[in-house]
Amino acid sequence: MSSANLTRAEAEQRSANLEVHAYDVDLDLTGAADPERTGFGSVTTITFLSEQEDVRLDFLGESVEGVEVNGRALDPSQVWDGAALRLTGLAPHRTNRVTVRAVAAYSRTGQGLHRFVDPLDGETYLYSHLEPADARRIFATFEQPDLKATRIVHVTAPAGWSVVANMPVASAVPVGDEAVRTTFQPTPPLSTYLTAVCAGPWHHVHDVWTRRVGASTLEVPLGLWCRASLAQHLDADALFDTTKRGLDHYHQLFGFPYPWGKYDQLFAPEYNIGAMENPGCITFNEKYLFTSRPTRQELAQRSNTMLHEMAHLWFGDLVTPAWWDDLWLKESFAEYMGVRSSVEADDHPEAWVSFAGARKAWAYAADRRPTTHPVAADIPDLEAARQNFDGITYAKGAAVLKQLVAYVGDEAFFSGARLYFARHAFGAARLVDLLDALEEVSGRNLRAWAEQWLQTSGVDELTTEGPGPEGIIHLRRTSPDTARRPHRLSVGLYLPDSTGRLLRTHRAEADLVGDGVDIDLVDADPAGERPRLVLPNDDDLTYALTRLDPASRDTALTYAGGMVDPLAQSQVWAALWNDVRDARLPATRFIAAVLQHAGRLDGRDDEGATVLLPHLVGDVATGVSDLLPRCLREAAWADAFDGAWTRLVGADPGSDQQLAWARAATLFGGQVGAEDAPGVAARLGLLLDGPAPEGLEIGSELRWRTLIALAGLDRVDDAELDAALAAEPTARARAHRLTARVGRPDARVRAWAWEQVQRYPSEWSNEEISAALAGWTMPGHRDLVAEFAEPYWSRLTRWWERFPIEIATRLVSGLFPAVVDVDLTREAVDQPVVAAAHRWLDEHTGAPGALRRLVLEHADAAERAARAQLTVLEQVAAENG
Ligand SMILES: [Zn+2]
């Protein structure tokens, strides 16, 4: 194993040995705008107590120029192996002072200090992203979350730039005419992965938030930062409004005054994830600055992300998980608080619907893979930590917390949280610390609950039988492994009315502890109207997979869109989708239902259910591309396009539905076969050249989606794509152009992309690699990449060794061969792609655990796809006699 991959055992040992007091980090970024300069100066001085005479210090960079231990020089070539320094000659039980002078590397992968040049104005921007273990790509660190220390950061940067870090500026001193050295105030004790440094000619606006705390007033300066070329899209009023609402809300709930001085939020280019909770300097993906009209769902998503990060300032930054095993201690809480606060503090009532419809689907899928794990996970090393930012850690954990809040009550839950903050402020904590606090205030024993919900893996499946003659519904658990897991849930009974609305007529709450429970739905009329629908886990109170009984499923396929309550509707769609994934329901029936009545109520578009559409459109795309056999795929893409186009032209002008269906039309339209291409291209052409449907705003984003679709149909060439980029020479357009270029049905371009993405060192940034892979995986042209299935397997370990994990993960996932065509004579597990994956796993038992996990997950997805395709093929064969 590479020394870059620190194990939990090593971290625990180091933690027992060390008490780290302070870091002084001095960075020289004056050469950042020069593309020839690959690295920057980094001088770190650390003071710490050590019980032993030697210790490991982490640094990943270009070179180490000097190392001093208590004034004594060590030879860098003797003590640094490229990832870690072995410090020797420490003074046990005394304060040691170590200085490392090094050259760190500017990053193009989004890990470490990322460097970006804006194609619009040529300006250079730098920002850090360090979770879980990339602080060592900027300065020498003890890279583990529980070794917290105060930190003073100095940055020398070109004059005229702004530098933003965790704390307010203490001083800014010119260095000659060309540079300024900025020193920031010392941080409170902070984990290394939470360090932030962002430098460049940022555009910025400011405000202030105040609140009475006891007898004094807490005043927190607020800042918003983005690239100069995006200034026109920074909707500061809305962003500050959400920020202030959130700070008010959390102060009320958490009872611990905001401890980080200021609150800057910075929108960063080529950002790998949604956002990162660096205290005082939260970084966000630039997609949250909308360059085209956002839908209400997108605004809600942004609010959710902002409030998620803000919750981390307490859950994560103030009290930090001691090791990545307890990542959920921050992520599950932030996910739960983000959704809850979007509803309670920021006026996005649909947030729980999105959570049920999209986030929990992510969790259910992850929890049913062979790589599932408990919410409180077993994370043996740093590579495993990075793989664990998954649906279980986020969405299942949040759903479980929702159950916990219902179980102990709101008041006890937040009293427990306050006690936990007071007890562990600026420290690190484990699962047991949270349970102690919650038990103390609630008076309940939570160990059994924690064992069942946090320390076991897997998802329960719930189904119902009845109602029988007495109006009794039997709720049954069909997953025996988790039989002791307690659920508080509700069951709803629905009947359609004459207009096609599906109305809830009965609802009952129940506790499920064993295999099943009888629920008395008083006055239910079992002999009454049919069809009808019984919905287990109505209101989405618990975390469980819903299996509708057969009659209920038929009702859902006809009437799901007519469910007035969007939360119930999301539950029903999720149940149908899970049946498709599990080869219990042909994708064609699900797709037809979505296109006919998703988001329709009383014969009209229902804006209240629009929040569900992007997820359902995504499910349709997956259903056609992965879960239908080849013989049905071409017709299904054409039908999906026709359905989306019909919904688009029938939608209210300027509505969110109109935009959602326009996006769906571009997604489906780009995949149709040669026979349908002329008609589809003609209609898509209306979005570019007009006349477009009335009220539909064709912004940059929709224009590029259309161009990508037309490229997939071979209707635009490179010259036209270049012209579109010249008209809008932004970074985002550049990425879209690459997707369109690679997505064209041209075998030579695929071969070029195959070589480009794996070139090392990479010419392409993280964003460009993702953009190329998006074109590569366009499902309409999978035949074009079939020849790369074989070489794929021989390159996996090399990618993993060479590339930073962020890029390696994208290559392993983005280039994984698809199940294009199943062979009826073989089982799903024996289909060539699935068999090749298992052969690779068998032959590479010593490969890194994180890589094996990825391959195993993709093998499982491929097997699932093969199973669904085989089921449909068998049905087709049976129908044809
Ligand atoms: Zn988070």
Coordinates of C-alpha atoms and ligand atoms in Angstrom, one line a residue, residues 275 277 308-309 312 330-331 334 394, ligand 1:
A275 CA -20.1 22.4 -1.5
E277 CA -18.2 23.4 4.9
H308 CA -26.6 21.7 4.8
E309 CA -23.2 23.4 4.9
H312 CA -21.8 21.7 9.5
K330 CA -21.6 15.2 10.4
E331 CA -23.1 14.2 7.0
A334 CA -26.2 18.1 7.9
Y394 CA -26.0 11.0 3.7
Ligands
ZN1 ZN -21.9 17.7 4.1

